[in-house]
Amino acid sequence: MQDQRAHPGVGPRRTGGRWAGHGPPWRGRYGDGELPGGRGGRSDRPPWLSTVVVGVIVMGGTTVAAHGQDREPLGLVARMLLFAAVAVLLVRRRHPVVAVAGTSAATLLYLGLGYPYGPVFVAVAVGCFGAIVSGHRKAAWWSLGALWAGHVLAAHWLYRWLPPDGDGPAPWGQEAFVAAWAVAIVAAAELLRVRREQWAAARAEREAAEKRRADEERLRMARELHDVLAHSISVINVQAGVGLALLDSDPEQARTALTTIKSASKEALGEVRQVLENLRAPGDAPRAPAPGLDRLPELVDQAAGAGLAVTVESDGAPGPVPPGAGLTAFRIVQEALTNVVRHSGSRTARVRIAYGGAYLRLLVDDEGPATGDDAGGSGNGLIGMRERAAALGGTIDAGPRPDGGFRVTAELPLRPGREGGPTAREEREETS
């Protein structure tokens, strides 16, 4: 058997038409501003409803707030600037930088011309939120900073040349309030951005886990089908050759070979059907129990039908074997005997099962000699054996014996929950 290992591809992962690690994790898949996982998801259509709501708040609130302020009266120009500050928010999903820069510029011009304070800052807050959560943080910071700096410049140095006439410098307490308002907007937007990244990361982790489980299930099915078909077809191939050779000279022996072929093919069809049923309905319990060490006599009979005499020996007191370990042990012995039939000139094999307190040890020997170039097998069978053993935290060794022939040894843990832990051999060395 050749020692082959599968190496998964390593390289940058591309997600949603964008190399992973560039830009917010939700962009490219969900669109700017769309929440992962379907919560609050939005399309690329302009946000008409929310923009209209903001417009009503800005227009109506500013009209109410204008009363009692010694500022320029609201006229056509003021209304147009308020409208522009709100209307640019329609593009905040597709062009968030344009939205935050446009609404900040319109608001700064509105305040610089001496018009009343009011909820025009709501439009700036919405534009800032849209830019930050879509990944354009610097654009939002620069726009908000420019708005605050422009307001300070107009309220404390340029007020002499700006309307309204006779206006004085604004109190610094007002500037502190505006600065606090800006910091609050940025903090809230950053918090939302972080939450969205966490949602996107959690969704990506769930998808990766689902893909991993699907890959593991496909690999398990492939191993099952390989073990079932390789063993059964090897028996059928040998018996077919025997039947053809004895068809004329010994019809009774040929009939026995055909009977063995029928039995092996029927059993293979049953196991393949069970595997495929589990594949079609992964949530349903299997209709037939998985094979275990209790079915070793069937393997011995099948091997005998292929002309291989198998001796089974047992050491220690047989105890309860978990289903996973029993299935793995059965498949390892099955694959080892299949390779003896296919690749060894020996017509005898020995299976030894040793029971321990925490592990199960298997040994399959044949005396050889090897036949053909791939005397140890094509490599897929050995890979399947090792994957099965590793999934339980066990080990497996396979190779030629010093005195000829081939030997397969495996150690499987019998305690539940051993996946990913130390192997049975390591545990025994620690306790010895």
CSV table of C-alpha atoms in Angstrom, one decimal:
chain,number,residue,atom,x,y,z
A,1,MET,CA,0.0,0.0,0.0
A,2,GLN,CA,1.3,3.4,-0.8
A,3,ASP,CA,1.3,6.1,1.8
A,4,GLN,CA,-0.5,9.0,0.2
A,5,ARG,CA,-1.9,12.1,1.9
A,6,ALA,CA,-4.4,14.6,0.7
A,7,HIS,CA,-3.2,18.2,1.1
A,8,PRO,CA,-6.0,20.8,1.1
A,9,GLY,CA,-5.4,23.8,-1.1
A,10,VAL,CA,-3.9,26.8,0.7
A,11,GLY,CA,-4.3,30.3,-0.6
A,12,PRO,CA,-6.3,33.5,-0.3
A,13,ARG,CA,-10.0,32.8,0.0
A,14,ARG,CA,-12.3,34.7,-2.4
A,15,THR,CA,-15.7,35.6,-1.1
A,16,GLY,CA,-18.4,37.5,-2.9
A,17,GLY,CA,-16.1,38.7,-5.8
A,18,ARG,CA,-13.7,40.3,-3.3
A,19,TRP,CA,-10.5,38.9,-1.8
A,20,ALA,CA,-11.1,38.1,1.9
A,21,GLY,CA,-9.5,40.7,4.2
A,22,HIS,CA,-10.2,43.7,2.0
A,23,GLY,CA,-13.1,45.9,3.0
A,24,PRO,CA,-15.9,45.1,5.4
A,25,PRO,CA,-16.7,41.3,5.6
A,26,TRP,CA,-20.3,41.8,4.5
A,27,ARG,CA,-19.6,43.8,1.4
A,28,GLY,CA,-19.7,42.0,-1.9
A,29,ARG,CA,-22.2,39.4,-0.6
A,30,TYR,CA,-24.9,41.5,1.1
A,31,GLY,CA,-24.3,44.9,-0.5
A,32,ASP,CA,-23.4,48.1,1.3
A,33,GLY,CA,-25.5,48.6,4.4
A,34,GLU,CA,-27.1,45.2,4.4
A,35,LEU,CA,-27.0,43.2,7.5
A,36,PRO,CA,-25.8,39.6,7.3
A,37,GLY,CA,-28.0,36.8,8.2
A,38,GLY,CA,-31.1,38.4,6.7
A,39,ARG,CA,-31.6,40.9,9.7
A,40,GLY,CA,-32.4,44.3,8.4
A,41,GLY,CA,-31.3,43.3,4.9
A,42,ARG,CA,-31.7,45.9,2.2
A,43,SER,CA,-31.5,45.9,-1.5
A,44,ASP,CA,-29.7,48.4,-3.7
A,45,ARG,CA,-32.9,50.3,-4.4
A,46,PRO,CA,-32.9,53.9,-3.1
A,47,PRO,CA,-34.2,54.1,0.5
A,48,TRP,CA,-37.2,56.3,-0.3
A,49,LEU,CA,-39.2,55.7,2.8
A,50,SER,CA,-36.5,56.4,5.3
A,51,THR,CA,-35.4,59.4,3.4
A,52,VAL,CA,-38.9,60.8,3.2
A,53,VAL,CA,-39.2,60.3,7.0
A,54,VAL,CA,-35.9,62.2,7.5
A,55,GLY,CA,-37.1,64.9,5.2
A,56,VAL,CA,-40.3,65.4,7.1
A,57,ILE,CA,-38.4,65.6,10.4
A,58,VAL,CA,-35.9,68.1,9.0
A,59,MET,CA,-38.4,70.4,7.3
A,60,GLY,CA,-41.1,70.3,10.0
A,61,GLY,CA,-38.7,70.4,12.9
A,62,THR,CA,-36.7,73.3,11.5
A,63,THR,CA,-39.8,75.3,10.9
A,64,VAL,CA,-40.8,74.8,14.6
A,65,ALA,CA,-37.3,75.4,15.9
A,66,ALA,CA,-36.9,78.7,13.9
A,67,HIS,CA,-39.4,80.4,16.2
A,68,GLY,CA,-37.5,82.4,18.9
A,69,GLN,CA,-34.1,82.2,17.2
A,70,ASP,CA,-32.5,85.5,16.1
A,71,ARG,CA,-31.4,84.1,12.8
A,72,GLU,CA,-32.2,84.6,9.1
A,73,PRO,CA,-35.8,83.7,8.2
A,74,LEU,CA,-36.5,80.4,6.4
A,75,GLY,CA,-36.8,81.3,2.7
A,76,LEU,CA,-36.6,79.5,-0.6
A,77,VAL,CA,-32.8,79.2,-0.4
A,78,ALA,CA,-33.0,77.8,3.1
A,79,ARG,CA,-35.6,75.3,2.0
A,80,MET,CA,-33.6,74.3,-1.0
A,81,LEU,CA,-30.5,73.7,1.1
A,82,LEU,CA,-32.5,71.6,3.6
A,83,PHE,CA,-34.0,69.6,0.7
A,84,ALA,CA,-30.5,69.0,-0.8
A,85,ALA,CA,-29.1,67.9,2.6
A,86,VAL,CA,-31.9,65.3,2.7
A,87,ALA,CA,-32.2,64.3,-1.0
A,88,VAL,CA,-28.5,63.3,-1.2
A,89,LEU,CA,-29.3,60.5,1.3
A,90,LEU,CA,-31.1,58.6,-1.4
A,91,VAL,CA,-27.7,57.4,-2.8
A,92,ARG,CA,-26.2,56.5,0.6
A,93,ARG,CA,-26.3,52.8,-0.1
A,94,ARG,CA,-24.6,52.8,-3.5
A,95,HIS,CA,-22.5,55.9,-2.9
A,96,PRO,CA,-22.1,56.5,0.8
A,97,VAL,CA,-19.1,58.9,0.4
A,98,VAL,CA,-21.1,61.1,-1.9
A,99,ALA,CA,-24.1,61.0,0.6
A,100,VAL,CA,-22.1,62.0,3.7
A,101,ALA,CA,-20.0,64.6,1.9
A,102,GLY,CA,-23.1,66.1,0.2
A,103,THR,CA,-25.3,66.4,3.3
A,104,SER,CA,-22.4,67.8,5.3
A,105,ALA,CA,-21.6,70.4,2.7
A,106,ALA,CA,-25.3,71.5,2.4
A,107,THR,CA,-25.6,71.7,6.2
A,108,LEU,CA,-22.5,73.8,6.5
A,109,LEU,CA,-23.7,76.2,3.8
A,110,TYR,CA,-27.1,76.4,5.5
A,111,LEU,CA,-25.5,77.3,8.9
A,112,GLY,CA,-23.0,79.6,7.3
A,113,LEU,CA,-25.8,81.7,5.7
A,114,GLY,CA,-27.2,82.3,9.2
A,115,TYR,CA,-30.3,80.1,9.0
A,116,PRO,CA,-31.9,78.7,12.2
A,117,TYR,CA,-30.5,75.7,14.0
A,118,GLY,CA,-32.7,72.7,14.0
A,119,PRO,CA,-32.9,69.0,13.1
A,120,VAL,CA,-30.9,69.4,10.0
A,121,PHE,CA,-28.2,67.6,11.9
A,122,VAL,CA,-30.4,64.5,11.7
A,123,ALA,CA,-29.5,64.3,7.9
A,124,VAL,CA,-25.8,64.5,8.7
A,125,ALA,CA,-26.2,61.7,11.3
A,126,VAL,CA,-27.9,59.4,8.8
A,127,GLY,CA,-25.2,60.1,6.2
A,128,CYS,CA,-22.5,59.5,8.7
A,129,PHE,CA,-24.0,56.2,9.8
A,130,GLY,CA,-24.3,55.0,6.3
A,131,ALA,CA,-20.7,55.8,5.5
A,132,ILE,CA,-19.2,54.2,8.6
A,133,VAL,CA,-21.2,51.0,8.6
A,134,SER,CA,-20.3,50.5,4.9
A,135,GLY,CA,-16.6,50.8,5.6
A,136,HIS,CA,-16.0,54.4,4.5
A,137,ARG,CA,-14.9,55.5,8.0
A,138,LYS,CA,-12.4,58.1,6.9
A,139,ALA,CA,-14.8,59.8,4.6
A,140,ALA,CA,-17.4,60.1,7.4
A,141,TRP,CA,-14.8,61.4,9.9
A,142,TRP,CA,-13.5,64.0,7.4
A,143,SER,CA,-17.0,65.2,6.5
A,144,LEU,CA,-18.0,65.5,10.1
A,145,GLY,CA,-14.8,67.2,11.1
A,146,ALA,CA,-15.0,69.6,8.2
A,147,LEU,CA,-18.6,70.5,9.2
A,148,TRP,CA,-17.6,71.1,12.8
A,149,ALA,CA,-14.4,73.1,11.8
A,150,GLY,CA,-16.5,75.2,9.3
A,151,HIS,CA,-19.1,75.9,11.9
A,152,VAL,CA,-16.4,77.1,14.5
A,153,LEU,CA,-14.8,79.3,11.8
A,154,ALA,CA,-18.1,80.9,10.8
A,155,ALA,CA,-19.4,81.3,14.4
A,156,HIS,CA,-16.2,82.8,15.9
A,157,TRP,CA,-14.3,84.6,13.1
A,158,LEU,CA,-16.4,85.1,10.0
A,159,TYR,CA,-19.6,86.1,11.7
A,160,ARG,CA,-18.9,89.8,10.9
A,161,TRP,CA,-19.2,89.2,7.2
A,162,LEU,CA,-22.0,86.6,7.3
A,163,PRO,CA,-25.7,87.0,7.9
A,164,PRO,CA,-27.6,87.8,10.0
A,165,ASP,CA,-26.4,91.4,10.4
A,166,GLY,CA,-25.2,92.4,13.9
A,167,ASP,CA,-24.7,88.8,14.9
A,168,GLY,CA,-22.0,88.1,17.6
A,169,PRO,CA,-19.7,85.2,18.2
A,170,ALA,CA,-21.4,82.0,19.4
A,171,PRO,CA,-20.7,80.8,22.9
A,172,TRP,CA,-18.1,78.1,23.3
A,173,GLY,CA,-20.5,76.0,25.2
A,174,GLN,CA,-22.5,75.6,22.0
A,175,GLU,CA,-19.4,74.4,20.2
A,176,ALA,CA,-18.7,71.9,23.0
A,177,PHE,CA,-22.3,70.6,22.5
A,178,VAL,CA,-21.8,70.3,18.7
A,179,ALA,CA,-18.5,68.4,19.3
A,180,ALA,CA,-20.2,66.1,21.8
A,181,TRP,CA,-23.0,65.5,19.3
A,182,ALA,CA,-20.4,64.6,16.6
A,183,VAL,CA,-18.5,62.2,18.9
A,184,ALA,CA,-21.8,60.5,19.9
A,185,ILE,CA,-22.7,60.0,16.2
A,186,VAL,CA,-19.3,58.5,15.4
A,187,ALA,CA,-19.4,56.2,18.5
A,188,ALA,CA,-22.8,54.9,17.7
A,189,ALA,CA,-21.9,54.3,14.1
A,190,GLU,CA,-18.7,52.5,15.0
A,191,LEU,CA,-20.6,50.3,17.5
A,192,LEU,CA,-23.0,49.3,14.7
A,193,ARG,CA,-20.1,48.7,12.4
A,194,VAL,CA,-18.5,46.4,14.9
A,195,ARG,CA,-21.7,44.5,15.5
A,196,ARG,CA,-22.2,44.0,11.7
A,197,GLU,CA,-18.6,42.6,11.5
A,198,GLN,CA,-19.4,40.3,14.3
A,199,TRP,CA,-22.6,39.1,12.6
A,200,ALA,CA,-20.7,38.6,9.3
A,201,ALA,CA,-17.9,36.7,11.0
A,202,ALA,CA,-20.4,34.5,12.9
A,203,ARG,CA,-22.3,33.8,9.6
A,204,ALA,CA,-19.0,33.0,7.8
A,205,GLU,CA,-18.0,30.7,10.7
A,206,ARG,CA,-21.4,28.9,10.5
A,207,GLU,CA,-21.0,28.5,6.7
A,208,ALA,CA,-17.5,27.1,7.1
A,209,ALA,CA,-18.7,24.7,9.7
A,210,GLU,CA,-21.5,23.5,7.5
A,211,LYS,CA,-19.1,23.1,4.6
A,212,ARG,CA,-16.7,21.2,6.8
A,213,ARG,CA,-19.5,18.9,7.9
A,214,ALA,CA,-20.6,18.3,4.3
A,215,ASP,CA,-17.1,17.5,3.3
A,216,GLU,CA,-16.6,15.1,6.2
A,217,GLU,CA,-19.9,13.4,5.3
A,218,ARG,CA,-18.9,13.1,1.6
A,219,LEU,CA,-15.6,11.6,2.7
A,220,ARG,CA,-17.3,9.2,5.0
A,221,MET,CA,-19.6,8.1,2.3
A,222,ALA,CA,-16.7,7.7,-0.1
A,223,ARG,CA,-14.8,5.5,2.4
A,224,GLU,CA,-17.9,3.4,3.0
A,225,LEU,CA,-18.5,2.8,-0.7
A,226,HIS,CA,-14.8,2.1,-1.3
A,227,ASP,CA,-14.6,-0.4,1.4
A,228,VAL,CA,-17.9,-2.2,0.5
A,229,LEU,CA,-17.2,-2.3,-3.3
A,230,ALA,CA,-13.5,-3.0,-3.2
A,231,HIS,CA,-14.0,-6.1,-1.0
A,232,SER,CA,-17.1,-7.4,-2.7
A,233,ILE,CA,-15.8,-6.8,-6.3
A,234,SER,CA,-12.5,-8.5,-5.3
A,235,VAL,CA,-14.3,-11.6,-4.2
A,236,ILE,CA,-16.5,-11.5,-7.3
A,237,ASN,CA,-13.5,-11.1,-9.5
A,238,VAL,CA,-11.7,-14.1,-8.0
A,239,GLN,CA,-14.7,-16.3,-8.1
A,240,ALA,CA,-15.5,-15.3,-11.7
A,241,GLY,CA,-12.0,-16.3,-12.7
A,242,VAL,CA,-12.5,-19.7,-10.9
A,243,GLY,CA,-15.9,-20.2,-12.5
A,244,LEU,CA,-14.6,-19.5,-16.0
A,245,ALA,CA,-11.6,-21.8,-15.5
A,246,LEU,CA,-13.7,-24.7,-14.2
A,247,LEU,CA,-16.8,-24.2,-16.3
A,248,ASP,CA,-16.1,-27.1,-18.6
A,249,SER,CA,-13.9,-29.4,-16.4
A,250,ASP,CA,-15.8,-29.1,-13.1
A,251,PRO,CA,-19.3,-27.6,-13.5
A,252,GLU,CA,-20.1,-28.3,-9.8
A,253,GLN,CA,-17.2,-26.2,-8.6
A,254,ALA,CA,-18.1,-23.5,-11.1
A,255,ARG,CA,-21.6,-23.5,-9.7
A,256,THR,CA,-20.2,-23.0,-6.2
A,257,ALA,CA,-18.2,-20.0,-7.5
A,258,LEU,CA,-21.3,-18.5,-9.1
A,259,THR,CA,-23.2,-19.0,-5.8
A,260,THR,CA,-20.4,-17.1,-4.0
A,261,ILE,CA,-20.7,-14.3,-6.6
A,262,LYS,CA,-24.4,-14.1,-6.1
A,263,SER,CA,-24.1,-13.9,-2.3
A,264,ALA,CA,-21.3,-11.3,-2.4
A,265,SER,CA,-23.1,-9.1,-4.9
A,266,LYS,CA,-26.3,-9.3,-2.9
A,267,GLU,CA,-24.5,-8.2,0.3
A,268,ALA,CA,-22.7,-5.4,-1.5
A,269,LEU,CA,-26.0,-4.1,-3.0
A,270,GLY,CA,-27.6,-4.1,0.5
A,271,GLU,CA,-24.7,-2.1,2.0
A,272,VAL,CA,-24.6,0.3,-0.9
A,273,ARG,CA,-28.3,0.8,-0.6
A,274,GLN,CA,-28.0,1.6,3.1
A,275,VAL,CA,-25.2,4.1,2.4
A,276,LEU,CA,-27.2,5.8,-0.3
A,277,GLU,CA,-30.3,6.0,1.9
A,278,ASN,CA,-28.3,7.7,4.6
A,279,LEU,CA,-27.0,10.1,1.9
A,280,ARG,CA,-30.5,11.0,0.7
A,281,ALA,CA,-32.0,11.4,4.2
A,282,PRO,CA,-29.1,12.5,6.5
A,283,GLY,CA,-31.4,13.3,9.4
A,284,ASP,CA,-33.0,9.9,9.5
A,285,ALA,CA,-31.7,7.0,11.5
A,286,PRO,CA,-30.2,4.2,9.4
A,287,ARG,CA,-32.6,1.3,8.9
A,288,ALA,CA,-29.9,-1.3,9.5
A,289,PRO,CA,-27.2,-1.2,12.2
A,290,ALA,CA,-23.6,-0.4,11.1
A,291,PRO,CA,-21.4,-3.4,10.8
A,292,GLY,CA,-19.0,-4.2,13.7
A,293,LEU,CA,-16.7,-6.9,15.0
A,294,ASP,CA,-19.7,-9.2,15.4
A,295,ARG,CA,-19.8,-9.6,11.6
A,296,LEU,CA,-16.2,-10.8,11.3
A,297,PRO,CA,-17.5,-14.4,10.6
A,298,GLU,CA,-19.1,-13.0,7.4
A,299,LEU,CA,-15.8,-11.6,6.3
A,300,VAL,CA,-14.1,-14.9,7.0
A,301,ASP,CA,-16.8,-16.7,4.9
A,302,GLN,CA,-16.4,-14.3,2.0
A,303,ALA,CA,-12.7,-14.6,2.1
A,304,ALA,CA,-13.0,-18.4,2.1
A,305,GLY,CA,-15.2,-18.1,-1.0
A,306,ALA,CA,-12.4,-16.2,-2.7
A,307,GLY,CA,-9.9,-19.0,-1.7
A,308,LEU,CA,-8.4,-17.3,1.3
A,309,ALA,CA,-8.2,-19.1,4.6
A,310,VAL,CA,-8.5,-16.7,7.5
A,311,THR,CA,-7.6,-17.4,11.1
A,312,VAL,CA,-9.1,-15.2,13.7
A,313,GLU,CA,-7.5,-15.0,17.2
A,314,SER,CA,-8.5,-13.0,20.2
A,315,ASP,CA,-6.5,-11.7,23.2
A,316,GLY,CA,-8.0,-10.5,26.4
A,317,ALA,CA,-11.6,-10.5,27.6
A,318,PRO,CA,-13.9,-9.0,24.9
A,319,GLY,CA,-15.7,-6.0,26.3
A,320,PRO,CA,-18.2,-3.6,24.9
A,321,VAL,CA,-17.0,-1.8,21.7
A,322,PRO,CA,-18.5,1.6,20.8
A,323,PRO,CA,-20.3,1.6,17.4
A,324,GLY,CA,-17.8,4.0,15.9
A,325,ALA,CA,-14.8,1.9,16.9
A,326,GLY,CA,-16.6,-1.3,15.9
A,327,LEU,CA,-17.3,0.0,12.4
A,328,THR,CA,-13.8,1.3,12.0
A,329,ALA,CA,-12.3,-2.0,13.1
A,330,PHE,CA,-14.6,-4.0,10.7
A,331,ARG,CA,-13.7,-1.8,7.8
A,332,ILE,CA,-9.9,-2.0,8.5
A,333,VAL,CA,-10.0,-5.8,8.6
A,334,GLN,CA,-12.2,-5.8,5.5
A,335,GLU,CA,-9.8,-3.6,3.6
A,336,ALA,CA,-6.8,-5.6,4.8
A,337,LEU,CA,-8.3,-8.9,3.7
A,338,THR,CA,-9.3,-7.4,0.3
A,339,ASN,CA,-5.8,-6.4,-0.3
A,340,VAL,CA,-4.5,-9.9,0.5
A,341,VAL,CA,-7.0,-11.4,-2.0
A,342,ARG,CA,-6.0,-8.8,-4.7
A,343,HIS,CA,-2.3,-8.3,-4.1
A,344,SER,CA,-0.8,-11.3,-2.3
A,345,GLY,CA,0.2,-14.7,-3.5
A,346,SER,CA,-0.6,-16.1,0.0
A,347,ARG,CA,-3.8,-18.0,0.4
A,348,THR,CA,-3.8,-17.7,4.2
A,349,ALA,CA,-4.2,-14.7,6.5
A,350,ARG,CA,-4.3,-14.2,10.2
A,351,VAL,CA,-6.4,-11.7,12.1
A,352,ARG,CA,-5.6,-11.0,15.7
A,353,ILE,CA,-7.8,-8.8,18.0
A,354,ALA,CA,-6.4,-7.7,21.4
A,355,TYR,CA,-8.8,-6.1,23.9
A,356,GLY,CA,-7.4,-3.6,26.4
A,357,GLY,CA,-8.9,-1.4,29.1
A,358,ALA,CA,-8.8,1.7,26.9
A,359,TYR,CA,-7.9,0.5,23.4
A,360,LEU,CA,-8.6,-2.2,20.8
A,361,ARG,CA,-5.6,-3.5,18.8
A,362,LEU,CA,-5.9,-5.2,15.4
A,363,LEU,CA,-3.3,-7.1,13.5
A,364,VAL,CA,-3.7,-8.6,10.0
A,365,ASP,CA,-0.9,-10.7,8.6
A,366,ASP,CA,-0.3,-12.5,5.3
A,367,GLU,CA,2.8,-14.5,4.3
A,368,GLY,CA,3.1,-13.2,0.8
A,369,PRO,CA,4.7,-13.1,-1.7
A,370,ALA,CA,3.4,-9.9,-3.2
A,371,THR,CA,2.0,-10.0,-6.8
A,372,GLY,CA,2.1,-7.1,-9.2
A,373,ASP,CA,3.6,-3.6,-9.0
A,374,ASP,CA,1.0,-2.2,-6.6
A,375,ALA,CA,1.4,-5.1,-4.1
A,376,GLY,CA,0.4,-2.9,-1.2
A,377,GLY,CA,-2.7,-1.6,-2.9
A,378,SER,CA,-3.4,1.6,-4.9
A,379,GLY,CA,-3.1,3.8,-1.8
A,380,ASN,CA,-6.8,4.8,-1.5
A,381,GLY,CA,-7.5,1.9,0.9
A,382,LEU,CA,-4.7,2.8,3.2
A,383,ILE,CA,-5.7,6.5,3.2
A,384,GLY,CA,-9.2,5.4,4.1
A,385,MET,CA,-7.9,3.2,6.9
A,386,ARG,CA,-5.8,6.1,8.4
A,387,GLU,CA,-8.7,8.6,8.1
A,388,ARG,CA,-11.0,6.2,9.9
A,389,ALA,CA,-8.5,5.6,12.7
A,390,ALA,CA,-7.5,9.3,13.0
A,391,ALA,CA,-11.2,10.3,13.3
A,392,LEU,CA,-11.3,8.2,16.5
A,393,GLY,CA,-7.9,9.4,17.8
A,394,GLY,CA,-6.3,6.1,16.9
A,395,THR,CA,-3.3,5.0,14.8
A,396,ILE,CA,-2.6,2.6,12.0
A,397,ASP,CA,0.6,1.2,10.4
A,398,ALA,CA,0.9,-0.9,7.3
A,399,GLY,CA,3.9,-2.2,5.5
A,400,PRO,CA,5.9,-5.2,4.4
A,401,ARG,CA,7.1,-7.7,7.1
A,402,PRO,CA,10.9,-8.3,7.4
A,403,ASP,CA,10.3,-12.0,6.6
A,404,GLY,CA,8.0,-11.3,3.6
A,405,GLY,CA,4.3,-10.7,3.3
A,406,PHE,CA,2.4,-7.7,4.6
A,407,ARG,CA,1.2,-6.5,8.0
A,408,VAL,CA,-1.5,-4.1,9.0
A,409,THR,CA,-1.7,-3.0,12.7
A,410,ALA,CA,-4.2,-0.5,14.2
A,411,GLU,CA,-4.9,0.8,17.6
A,412,LEU,CA,-8.3,2.3,18.3
A,413,PRO,CA,-9.5,4.0,21.6
A,414,LEU,CA,-12.6,2.5,23.2
A,415,ARG,CA,-13.5,5.5,25.4
A,416,PRO,CA,-16.0,7.9,24.0
A,417,GLY,CA,-15.1,11.5,23.1
A,418,ARG,CA,-11.5,10.6,22.1
A,419,GLU,CA,-11.7,12.6,18.8
A,420,GLY,CA,-8.8,15.0,18.5
A,421,GLY,CA,-7.2,13.7,21.8
A,422,PRO,CA,-4.1,11.6,22.3
A,423,THR,CA,-3.9,8.3,20.4
A,424,ALA,CA,-4.3,5.0,22.1
A,425,ARG,CA,-0.6,4.3,21.8
A,426,GLU,CA,0.3,7.7,23.5
A,427,GLU,CA,-2.2,7.1,26.3
A,428,ARG,CA,-0.8,3.6,27.0
A,429,GLU,CA,2.8,4.9,27.0
A,430,GLU,CA,1.8,7.7,29.5
A,431,THR,CA,0.1,5.2,31.9
A,432,SER,CA,2.9,2.6,31.7
